[in-house]
């Protein structure tokens, strides 16, 4: 049974930091690219950051470059999103995604991030 379980969301003040984690199980994690998406109320889901299977290459949405860092630990089947200098517009439900060109994508249930004073 495939599972992606996100954690680490919460309420944080503008300028603060959070680290999201996503623990994977039920598939060969080290062969999948991993992504973080987010969706705010009334908006489409957007790609925030991605990392290839080996961790050697990452990519970011322009809106988070220089503030967010994606990383993975294949020994722990975990992908992280370190978020700093958070802004109110970063508020959204953040989803973990596992992607492979040879198999179906998998999604987590999401974790809420709220940036507010």
CSV table of C-alpha atoms in Angstrom, one decimal:
chain,number,residue,atom,x,y,z
A,1,UNK,CA,0.0,0.0,0.0
A,2,UNK,CA,1.5,3.3,-1.1
A,3,UNK,CA,1.6,6.1,1.4
A,4,UNK,CA,2.9,9.6,1.5
A,5,UNK,CA,2.5,11.2,4.9
A,6,UNK,CA,3.3,14.9,5.2
A,7,UNK,CA,4.0,16.6,8.5
A,8,UNK,CA,5.4,19.9,9.8
A,9,UNK,CA,2.8,22.3,8.7
A,10,UNK,CA,1.3,24.9,11.1
A,11,UNK,CA,0.8,28.6,11.9
A,12,UNK,CA,3.9,30.8,11.6
A,13,UNK,CA,4.5,34.6,11.6
A,14,UNK,CA,5.7,36.3,8.5
A,15,UNK,CA,9.4,36.0,8.2
A,16,UNK,CA,9.4,32.7,10.1
A,17,UNK,CA,10.5,29.2,9.0
A,18,UNK,CA,8.9,25.8,8.8
A,19,UNK,CA,10.3,22.4,7.7
A,20,UNK,CA,7.9,20.0,6.0
A,21,UNK,CA,8.6,16.3,5.9
A,22,UNK,CA,7.0,13.6,3.7
A,23,UNK,CA,7.6,10.0,4.6
A,24,UNK,CA,7.0,7.5,1.8
A,25,UNK,CA,6.2,3.8,1.9
A,26,UNK,CA,4.9,1.1,-0.4
A,27,UNK,CA,7.0,1.9,-3.5
A,28,UNK,CA,10.7,2.2,-4.4
A,29,UNK,CA,11.3,5.7,-3.2
A,30,UNK,CA,14.8,6.1,-4.5
A,31,UNK,CA,13.6,5.7,-8.1
A,32,UNK,CA,11.0,8.5,-8.0
A,33,UNK,CA,11.4,12.2,-8.5
A,34,UNK,CA,9.7,14.0,-5.6
A,35,UNK,CA,7.9,17.3,-5.6
A,36,UNK,CA,6.1,19.6,-3.3
A,37,UNK,CA,3.0,21.3,-4.6
A,38,UNK,CA,0.7,23.8,-2.9
A,39,UNK,CA,-2.9,24.9,-3.3
A,40,UNK,CA,-4.4,28.0,-1.8
A,41,UNK,CA,-8.2,28.5,-1.6
A,42,UNK,CA,-9.6,29.5,-4.9
A,43,UNK,CA,-6.3,28.8,-6.7
A,44,UNK,CA,-4.9,26.0,-8.8
A,45,UNK,CA,-2.4,23.6,-7.4
A,46,UNK,CA,1.1,24.8,-8.2
A,47,UNK,CA,4.5,23.2,-8.3
A,48,UNK,CA,6.7,24.6,-5.6
A,49,UNK,CA,9.9,22.5,-5.7
A,50,UNK,CA,11.1,19.3,-7.2
A,51,UNK,CA,14.1,17.0,-6.8
A,52,UNK,CA,15.3,14.1,-8.9
A,53,UNK,CA,15.7,10.6,-7.7
A,54,UNK,CA,19.3,10.9,-6.8
A,55,UNK,CA,18.9,14.3,-5.2
A,56,UNK,CA,21.5,15.8,-7.6
A,57,UNK,CA,19.1,18.3,-9.3
A,58,UNK,CA,16.5,20.5,-7.8
A,59,UNK,CA,14.1,23.1,-9.3
A,60,UNK,CA,11.9,25.8,-7.7
A,61,UNK,CA,9.1,28.1,-8.6
A,62,UNK,CA,10.3,31.6,-9.0
A,63,UNK,CA,8.1,32.7,-6.1
A,64,UNK,CA,10.1,30.6,-3.6
A,65,UNK,CA,13.7,30.7,-5.0
A,66,UNK,CA,16.2,31.7,-2.4
A,67,UNK,CA,13.7,31.0,0.4
A,68,UNK,CA,12.8,27.3,0.1
A,69,UNK,CA,15.1,24.3,-0.1
A,70,UNK,CA,14.0,20.8,-1.1
A,71,UNK,CA,16.1,17.8,0.0
A,72,UNK,CA,15.7,14.1,0.3
A,73,UNK,CA,17.1,11.2,2.3
A,74,UNK,CA,16.7,8.0,0.3
A,75,UNK,CA,17.8,5.9,3.3
A,76,UNK,CA,14.9,7.3,5.2
A,77,UNK,CA,12.4,7.4,2.3
A,78,UNK,CA,11.8,11.0,3.2
A,79,UNK,CA,11.7,14.3,1.3
A,80,UNK,CA,11.9,17.7,3.0
A,81,UNK,CA,10.9,21.2,2.3
A,82,UNK,CA,12.7,23.8,4.3
A,83,UNK,CA,10.8,27.1,4.1
A,84,UNK,CA,12.2,30.4,5.4
A,85,UNK,CA,11.3,34.0,5.1
A,86,UNK,CA,7.7,33.0,4.9
A,87,UNK,CA,5.1,35.4,3.5
A,88,UNK,CA,1.3,35.4,3.9
A,89,UNK,CA,1.1,34.4,0.2
A,90,UNK,CA,2.9,31.2,1.0
A,91,UNK,CA,-0.2,30.1,3.0
A,92,UNK,CA,-1.7,27.0,1.4
A,93,UNK,CA,-2.1,23.2,1.7
A,94,UNK,CA,1.2,21.7,0.8
A,95,UNK,CA,1.2,18.3,-0.9
A,96,UNK,CA,4.0,15.8,-1.4
A,97,UNK,CA,4.1,14.1,-4.9
A,98,UNK,CA,6.1,11.1,-6.1
A,99,UNK,CA,6.6,11.1,-9.9
A,100,UNK,CA,8.0,8.6,-12.3
A,101,UNK,CA,7.8,8.5,-16.2
A,102,UNK,CA,7.1,4.7,-15.9
A,103,UNK,CA,4.4,4.6,-13.3
A,104,UNK,CA,1.5,6.5,-11.8
A,105,UNK,CA,2.1,9.5,-9.6
A,106,UNK,CA,1.4,9.3,-5.9
A,107,UNK,CA,0.1,12.1,-3.6
A,108,UNK,CA,0.0,12.7,0.1
A,109,UNK,CA,-3.0,14.1,2.0
A,110,UNK,CA,-1.5,17.5,2.4
A,111,UNK,CA,-0.5,19.7,5.3
A,112,UNK,CA,-1.7,23.2,6.0
A,113,UNK,CA,0.7,26.1,6.2
A,114,UNK,CA,-0.6,29.4,7.4
A,115,UNK,CA,1.5,32.5,7.5
A,116,UNK,CA,-0.1,35.2,9.6
A,117,UNK,CA,0.6,37.6,12.3
